[in-house]
PDB file of C-alpha atoms in Angstrom:
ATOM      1  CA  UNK A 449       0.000   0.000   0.000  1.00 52.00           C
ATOM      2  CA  UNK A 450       0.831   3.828  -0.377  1.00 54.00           C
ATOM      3  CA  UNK A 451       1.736   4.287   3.781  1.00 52.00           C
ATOM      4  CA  UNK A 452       3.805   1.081   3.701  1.00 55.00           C
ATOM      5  CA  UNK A 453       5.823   1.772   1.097  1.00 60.00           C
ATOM      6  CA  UNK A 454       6.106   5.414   2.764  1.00 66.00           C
ATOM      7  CA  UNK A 455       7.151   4.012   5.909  1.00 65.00           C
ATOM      8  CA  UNK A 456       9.750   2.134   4.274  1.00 70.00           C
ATOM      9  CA  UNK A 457      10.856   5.637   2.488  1.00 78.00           C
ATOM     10  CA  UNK A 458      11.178   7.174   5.665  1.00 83.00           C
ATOM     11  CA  UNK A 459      13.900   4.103   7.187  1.00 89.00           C
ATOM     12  CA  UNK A 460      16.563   4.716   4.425  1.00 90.00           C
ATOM     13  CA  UNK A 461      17.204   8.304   5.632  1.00 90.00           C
ATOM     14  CA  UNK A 462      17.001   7.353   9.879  1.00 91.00           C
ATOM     15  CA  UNK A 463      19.945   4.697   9.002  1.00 92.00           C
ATOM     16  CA  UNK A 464      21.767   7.556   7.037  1.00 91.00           C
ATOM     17  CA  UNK A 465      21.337   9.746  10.193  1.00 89.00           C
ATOM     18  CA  UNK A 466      22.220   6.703  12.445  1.00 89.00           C
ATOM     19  CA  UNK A 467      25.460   6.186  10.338  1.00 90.00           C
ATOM     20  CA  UNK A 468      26.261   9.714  10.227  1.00 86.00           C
ATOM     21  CA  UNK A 469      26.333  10.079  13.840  1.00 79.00           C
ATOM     22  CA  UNK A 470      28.818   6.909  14.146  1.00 72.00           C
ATOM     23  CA  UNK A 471      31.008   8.237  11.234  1.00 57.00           C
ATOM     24  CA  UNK A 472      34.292   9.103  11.874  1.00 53.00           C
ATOM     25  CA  UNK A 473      35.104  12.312  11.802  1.00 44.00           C
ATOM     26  CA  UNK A 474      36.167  13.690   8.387  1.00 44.00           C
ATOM     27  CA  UNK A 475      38.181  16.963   7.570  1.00 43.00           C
ATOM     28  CA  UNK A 476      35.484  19.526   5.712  1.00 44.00           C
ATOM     29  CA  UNK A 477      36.111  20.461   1.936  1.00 47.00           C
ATOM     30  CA  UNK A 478      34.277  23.126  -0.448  1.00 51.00           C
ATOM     31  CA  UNK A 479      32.484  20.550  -2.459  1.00 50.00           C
ATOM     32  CA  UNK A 480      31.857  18.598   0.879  1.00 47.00           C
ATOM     33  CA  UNK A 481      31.215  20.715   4.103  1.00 47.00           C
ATOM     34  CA  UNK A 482      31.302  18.637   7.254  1.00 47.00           C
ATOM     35  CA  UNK A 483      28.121  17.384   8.760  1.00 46.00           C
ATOM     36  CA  UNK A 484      27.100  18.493  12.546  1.00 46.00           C
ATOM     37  CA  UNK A 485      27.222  15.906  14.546  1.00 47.00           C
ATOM     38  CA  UNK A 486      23.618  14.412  15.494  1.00 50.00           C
ATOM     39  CA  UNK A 487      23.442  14.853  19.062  1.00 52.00           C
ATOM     40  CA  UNK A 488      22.924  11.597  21.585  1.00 69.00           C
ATOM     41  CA  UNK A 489      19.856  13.051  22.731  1.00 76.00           C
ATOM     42  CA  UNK A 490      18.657  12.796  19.138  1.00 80.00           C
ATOM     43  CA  UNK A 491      20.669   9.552  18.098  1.00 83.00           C
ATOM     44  CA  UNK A 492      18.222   8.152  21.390  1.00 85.00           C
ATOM     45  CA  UNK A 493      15.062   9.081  19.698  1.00 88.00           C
ATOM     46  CA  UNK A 494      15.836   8.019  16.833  1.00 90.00           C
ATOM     47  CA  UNK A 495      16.641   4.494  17.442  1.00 91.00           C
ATOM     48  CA  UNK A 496      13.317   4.912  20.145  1.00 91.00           C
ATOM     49  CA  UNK A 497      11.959   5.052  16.392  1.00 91.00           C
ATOM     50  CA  UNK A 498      13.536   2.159  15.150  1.00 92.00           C
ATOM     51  CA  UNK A 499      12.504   0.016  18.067  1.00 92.00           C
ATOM     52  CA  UNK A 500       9.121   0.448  17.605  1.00 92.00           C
ATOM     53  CA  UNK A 501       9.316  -0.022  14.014  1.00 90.00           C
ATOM     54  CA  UNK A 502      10.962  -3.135  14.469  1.00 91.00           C
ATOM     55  CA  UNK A 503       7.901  -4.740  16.575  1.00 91.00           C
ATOM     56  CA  UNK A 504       6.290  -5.423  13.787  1.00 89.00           C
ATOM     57  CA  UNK A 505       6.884  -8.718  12.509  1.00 89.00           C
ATOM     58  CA  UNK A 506       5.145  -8.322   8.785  1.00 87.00           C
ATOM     59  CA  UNK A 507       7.401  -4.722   8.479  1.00 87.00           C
ATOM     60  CA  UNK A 508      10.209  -6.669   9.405  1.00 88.00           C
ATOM     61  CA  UNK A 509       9.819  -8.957   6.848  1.00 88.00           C
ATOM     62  CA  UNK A 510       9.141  -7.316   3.662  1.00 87.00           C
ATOM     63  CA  UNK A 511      12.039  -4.812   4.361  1.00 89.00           C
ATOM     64  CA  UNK A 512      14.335  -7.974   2.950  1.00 87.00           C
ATOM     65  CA  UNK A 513      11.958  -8.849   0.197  1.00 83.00           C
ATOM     66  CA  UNK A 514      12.852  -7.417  -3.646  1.00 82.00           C
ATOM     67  CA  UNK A 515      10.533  -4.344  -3.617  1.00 82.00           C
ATOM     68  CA  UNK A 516      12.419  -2.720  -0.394  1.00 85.00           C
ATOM     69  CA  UNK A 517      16.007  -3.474  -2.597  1.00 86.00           C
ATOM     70  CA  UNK A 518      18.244  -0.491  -3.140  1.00 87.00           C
ATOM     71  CA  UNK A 519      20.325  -0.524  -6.057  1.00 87.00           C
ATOM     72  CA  UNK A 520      23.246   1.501  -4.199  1.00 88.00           C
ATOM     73  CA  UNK A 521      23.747   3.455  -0.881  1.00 91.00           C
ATOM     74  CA  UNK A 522      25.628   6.402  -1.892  1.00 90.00           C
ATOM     75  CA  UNK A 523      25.550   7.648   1.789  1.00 92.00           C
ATOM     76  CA  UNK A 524      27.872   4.337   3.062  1.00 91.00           C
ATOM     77  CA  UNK A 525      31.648   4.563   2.381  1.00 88.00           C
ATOM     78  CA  UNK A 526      33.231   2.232   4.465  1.00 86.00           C
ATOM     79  CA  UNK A 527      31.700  -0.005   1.193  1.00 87.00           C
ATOM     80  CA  UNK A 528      30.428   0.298  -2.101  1.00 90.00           C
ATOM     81  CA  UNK A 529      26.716  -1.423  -1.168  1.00 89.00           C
ATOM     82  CA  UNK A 530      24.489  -2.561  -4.425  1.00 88.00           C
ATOM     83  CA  UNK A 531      21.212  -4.028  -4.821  1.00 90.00           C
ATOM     84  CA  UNK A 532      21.050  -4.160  -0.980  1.00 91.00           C
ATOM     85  CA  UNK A 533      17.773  -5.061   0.685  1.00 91.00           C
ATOM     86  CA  UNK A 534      16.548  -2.485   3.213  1.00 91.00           C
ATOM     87  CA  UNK A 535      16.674  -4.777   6.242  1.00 91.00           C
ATOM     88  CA  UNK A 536      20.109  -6.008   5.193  1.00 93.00           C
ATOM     89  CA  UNK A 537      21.152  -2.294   5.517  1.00 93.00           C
ATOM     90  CA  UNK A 538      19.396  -1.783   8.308  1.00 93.00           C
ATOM     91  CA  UNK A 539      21.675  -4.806   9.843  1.00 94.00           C
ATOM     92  CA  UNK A 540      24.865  -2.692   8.565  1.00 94.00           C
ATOM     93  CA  UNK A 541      23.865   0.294  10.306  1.00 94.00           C
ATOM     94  CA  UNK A 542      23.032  -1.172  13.514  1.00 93.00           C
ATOM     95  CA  UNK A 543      26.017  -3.488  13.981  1.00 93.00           C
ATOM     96  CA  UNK A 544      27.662  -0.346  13.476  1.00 91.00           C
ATOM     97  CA  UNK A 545      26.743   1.461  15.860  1.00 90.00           C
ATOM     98  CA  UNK A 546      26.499  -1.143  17.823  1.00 89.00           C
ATOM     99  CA  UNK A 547      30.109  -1.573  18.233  1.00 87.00           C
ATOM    100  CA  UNK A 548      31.089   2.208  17.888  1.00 85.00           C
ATOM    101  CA  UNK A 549      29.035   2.634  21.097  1.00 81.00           C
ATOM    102  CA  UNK A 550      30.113  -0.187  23.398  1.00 78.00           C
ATOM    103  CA  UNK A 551      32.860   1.819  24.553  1.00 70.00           C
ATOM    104  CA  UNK A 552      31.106   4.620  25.933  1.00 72.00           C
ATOM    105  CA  UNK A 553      29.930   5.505  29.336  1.00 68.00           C
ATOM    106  CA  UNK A 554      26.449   5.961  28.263  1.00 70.00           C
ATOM    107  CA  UNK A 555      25.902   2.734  26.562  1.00 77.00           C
ATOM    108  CA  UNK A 556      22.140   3.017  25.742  1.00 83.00           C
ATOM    109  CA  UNK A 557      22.843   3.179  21.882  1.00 86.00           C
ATOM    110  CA  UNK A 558      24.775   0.474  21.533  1.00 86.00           C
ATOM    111  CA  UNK A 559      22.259  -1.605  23.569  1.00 87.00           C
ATOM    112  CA  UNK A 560      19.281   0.055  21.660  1.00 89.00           C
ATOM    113  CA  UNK A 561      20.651  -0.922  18.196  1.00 91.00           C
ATOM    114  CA  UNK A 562      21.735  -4.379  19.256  1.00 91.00           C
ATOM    115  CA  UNK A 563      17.291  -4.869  20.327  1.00 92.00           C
ATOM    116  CA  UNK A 564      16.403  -3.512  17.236  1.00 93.00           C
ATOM    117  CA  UNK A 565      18.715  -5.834  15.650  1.00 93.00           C
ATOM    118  CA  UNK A 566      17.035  -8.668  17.885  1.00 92.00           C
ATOM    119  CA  UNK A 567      13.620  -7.636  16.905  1.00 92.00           C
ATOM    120  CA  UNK A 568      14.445  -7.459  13.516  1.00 92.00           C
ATOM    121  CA  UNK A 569      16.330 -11.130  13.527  1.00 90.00           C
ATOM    122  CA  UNK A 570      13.308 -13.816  12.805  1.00 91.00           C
ATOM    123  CA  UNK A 571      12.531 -12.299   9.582  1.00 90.00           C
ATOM    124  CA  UNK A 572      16.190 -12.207   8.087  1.00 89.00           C
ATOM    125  CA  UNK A 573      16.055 -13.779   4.982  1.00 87.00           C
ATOM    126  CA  UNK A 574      18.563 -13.319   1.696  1.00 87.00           C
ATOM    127  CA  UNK A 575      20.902 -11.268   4.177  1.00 89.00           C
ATOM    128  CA  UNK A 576      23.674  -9.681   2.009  1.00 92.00           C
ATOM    129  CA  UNK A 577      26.526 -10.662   2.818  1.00 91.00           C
ATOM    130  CA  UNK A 578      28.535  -7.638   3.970  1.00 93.00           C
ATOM    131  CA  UNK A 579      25.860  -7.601   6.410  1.00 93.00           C
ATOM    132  CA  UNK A 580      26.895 -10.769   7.941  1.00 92.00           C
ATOM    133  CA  UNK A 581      30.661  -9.759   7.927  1.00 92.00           C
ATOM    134  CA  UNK A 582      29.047  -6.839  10.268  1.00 92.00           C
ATOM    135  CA  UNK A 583      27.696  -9.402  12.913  1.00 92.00           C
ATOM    136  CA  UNK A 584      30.260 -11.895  12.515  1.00 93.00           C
ATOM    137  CA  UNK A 585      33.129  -8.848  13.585  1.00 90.00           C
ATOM    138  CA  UNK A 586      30.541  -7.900  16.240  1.00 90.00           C
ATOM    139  CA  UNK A 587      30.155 -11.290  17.543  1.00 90.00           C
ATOM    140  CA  UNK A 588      34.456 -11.873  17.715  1.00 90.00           C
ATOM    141  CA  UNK A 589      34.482  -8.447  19.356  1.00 87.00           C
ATOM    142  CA  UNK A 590      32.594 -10.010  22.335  1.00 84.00           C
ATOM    143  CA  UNK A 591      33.921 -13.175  22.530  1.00 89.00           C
ATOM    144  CA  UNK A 592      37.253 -11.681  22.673  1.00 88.00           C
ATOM    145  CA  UNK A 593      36.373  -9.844  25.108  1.00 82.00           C
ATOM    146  CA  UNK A 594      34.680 -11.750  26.929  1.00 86.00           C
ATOM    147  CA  UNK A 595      37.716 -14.593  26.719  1.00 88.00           C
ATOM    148  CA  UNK A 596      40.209 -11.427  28.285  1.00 86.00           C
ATOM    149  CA  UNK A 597      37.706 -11.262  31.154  1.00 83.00           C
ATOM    150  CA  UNK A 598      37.440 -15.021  32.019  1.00 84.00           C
ATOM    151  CA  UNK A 599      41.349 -15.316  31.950  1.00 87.00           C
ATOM    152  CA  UNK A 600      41.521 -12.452  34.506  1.00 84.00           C
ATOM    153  CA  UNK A 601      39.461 -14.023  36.621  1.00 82.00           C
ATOM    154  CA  UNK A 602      40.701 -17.153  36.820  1.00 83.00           C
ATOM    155  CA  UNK A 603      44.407 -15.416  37.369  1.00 82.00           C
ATOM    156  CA  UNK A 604      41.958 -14.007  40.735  1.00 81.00           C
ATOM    157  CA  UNK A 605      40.019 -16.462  41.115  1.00 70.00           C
ATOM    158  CA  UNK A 606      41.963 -19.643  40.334  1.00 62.00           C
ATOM    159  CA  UNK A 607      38.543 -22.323  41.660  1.00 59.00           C
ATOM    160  CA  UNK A 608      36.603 -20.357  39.410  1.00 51.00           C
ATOM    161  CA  UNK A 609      35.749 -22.796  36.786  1.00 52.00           C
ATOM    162  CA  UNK A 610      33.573 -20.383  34.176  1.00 49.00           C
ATOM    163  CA  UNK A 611      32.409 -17.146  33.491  1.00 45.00           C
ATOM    164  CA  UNK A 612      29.301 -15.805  34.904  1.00 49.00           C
ATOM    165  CA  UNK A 613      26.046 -16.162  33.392  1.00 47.00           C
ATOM    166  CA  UNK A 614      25.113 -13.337  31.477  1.00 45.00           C
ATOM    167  CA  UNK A 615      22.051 -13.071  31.225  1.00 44.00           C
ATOM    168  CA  UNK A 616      20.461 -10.535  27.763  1.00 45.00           C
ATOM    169  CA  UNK A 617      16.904 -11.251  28.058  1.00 44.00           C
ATOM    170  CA  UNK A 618      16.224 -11.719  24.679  1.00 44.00           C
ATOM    171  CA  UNK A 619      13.796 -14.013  22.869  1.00 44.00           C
ATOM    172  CA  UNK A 620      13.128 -13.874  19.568  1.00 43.00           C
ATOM    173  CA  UNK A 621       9.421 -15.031  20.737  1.00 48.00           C
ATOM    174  CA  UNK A 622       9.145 -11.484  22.932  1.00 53.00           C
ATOM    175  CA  UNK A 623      10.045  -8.759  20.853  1.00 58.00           C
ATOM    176  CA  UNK A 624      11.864  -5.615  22.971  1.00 58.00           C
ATOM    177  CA  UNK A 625       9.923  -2.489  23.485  1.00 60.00           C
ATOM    178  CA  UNK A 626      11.028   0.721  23.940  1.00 56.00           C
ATOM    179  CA  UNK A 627      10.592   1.215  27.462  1.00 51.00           C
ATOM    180  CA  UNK A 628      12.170  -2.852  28.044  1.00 55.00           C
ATOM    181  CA  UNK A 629      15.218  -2.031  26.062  1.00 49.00           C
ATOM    182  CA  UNK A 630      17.195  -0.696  28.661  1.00 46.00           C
ATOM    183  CA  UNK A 631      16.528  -3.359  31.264  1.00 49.00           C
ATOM    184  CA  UNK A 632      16.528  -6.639  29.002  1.00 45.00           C
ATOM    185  CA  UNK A 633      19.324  -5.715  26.679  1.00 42.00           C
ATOM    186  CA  UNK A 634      22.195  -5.073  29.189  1.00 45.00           C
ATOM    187  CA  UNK A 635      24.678  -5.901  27.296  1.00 43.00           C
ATOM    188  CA  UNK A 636      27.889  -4.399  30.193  1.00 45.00           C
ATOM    189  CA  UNK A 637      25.666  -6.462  32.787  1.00 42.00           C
ATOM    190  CA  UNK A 638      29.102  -9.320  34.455  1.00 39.00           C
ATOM    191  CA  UNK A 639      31.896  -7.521  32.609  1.00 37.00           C
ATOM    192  CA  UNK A 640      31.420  -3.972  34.887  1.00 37.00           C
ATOM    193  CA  UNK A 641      35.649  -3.779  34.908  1.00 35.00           C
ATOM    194  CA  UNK A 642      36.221  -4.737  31.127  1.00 36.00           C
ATOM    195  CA  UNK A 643      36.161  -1.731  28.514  1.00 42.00           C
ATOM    196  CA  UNK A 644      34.839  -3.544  25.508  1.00 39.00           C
ATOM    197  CA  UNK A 645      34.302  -0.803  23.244  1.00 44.00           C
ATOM    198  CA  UNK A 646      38.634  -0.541  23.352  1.00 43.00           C
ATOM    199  CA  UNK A 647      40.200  -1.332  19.882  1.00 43.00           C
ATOM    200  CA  UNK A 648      37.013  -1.150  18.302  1.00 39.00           C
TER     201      UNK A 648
END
């Protein structure tokens, strides 16, 4: 229908801002004037957008399906992105972020995008595959991580014989909601003296 296929015009350019807001720095031209910086406060609501969107299963789904594929992503320059479904980009973006974020003190984006991500999971289907990459890096990120924390304790701890359950709260049966996010996608919840987001 018309409003679906406008609601799916409006997620191409809340990625771009997402992206934009995780983008390195880059040094202003003539031709290219630097972008402000999207404040957090902003970057918040935004993915408060995204969450929401991503409750809906059906959405979720036809954002992978041919009439939601873009034939390039001029915006994205860590790649060169063609014929790209929207929900494959939408992966990109958020794995992104996700990991640009985990260092910070305020850590609410990067556990935001990783629920939206979570919502949005069930109804992957034809993922591209630089959107894969994205959550394979994400997922060695952790682990490593997560490996540097267990050998420090056991160096403490030597009759410790695991690392702590960490629990994320997510099922892909309960989808998050905005005002869950925060409390079931913890994602610095047993790793309080670890600085993930370092060499990211």
């Amino acid at each position: 229908t018309a409003a679906t296929a406008r609601v799916h015009q409006l997620l191409e350019p809340l990625l771009a801002i997402l992206y934009h807001h995780t983008a390195p720095a880059t040094q202003a031209t003539p031709h290219r004037p630097q972008a402000p910086p999207v404040a957090s406060a902003s970057c918040y609501v935004l993915l408060l957008v995204l969450l929401m969107l991503s409750q809906d299963g059906s959405y979720c789904a036809r954002l992978h399906g041919h009439e939601c594929t873009l034939s390039s992503v001029a915006w994205y320059k860590e790649r060169h992105l063609t014929k790209v479904s929207l929900g494959s980009l939408a992966i990109i973006v958020l794995m992104r972020s996700a990991q640009h974020n985990m260092g910070q003190q305020d850590g609410s984006i990067a556990r935001n995008s990783l629920a939206v991500a979570c919502n949005m999971s069930p109804h992957m289907t034809s993922l591209h595959p630089y959107a894969a990459q994205r959550m394979v890096q994400l997922y060695e990120v952790l682990s490593k991580r997560c490996l540097a924390l267990h050998i420090r304790q056991l160096a403490t701890h030597p009759w410790t014989h695991g690392l702590r359950e960490v629990s994320t709260g997510v099922s892909t049966e309960k989808r998050l909601s905005p005002s869950s996010a925060l409390n079931h996608l913890d994602i610095g919840q047993g790793v309080e003296t670890l600085d993930i987001g370092q060499g990211v």
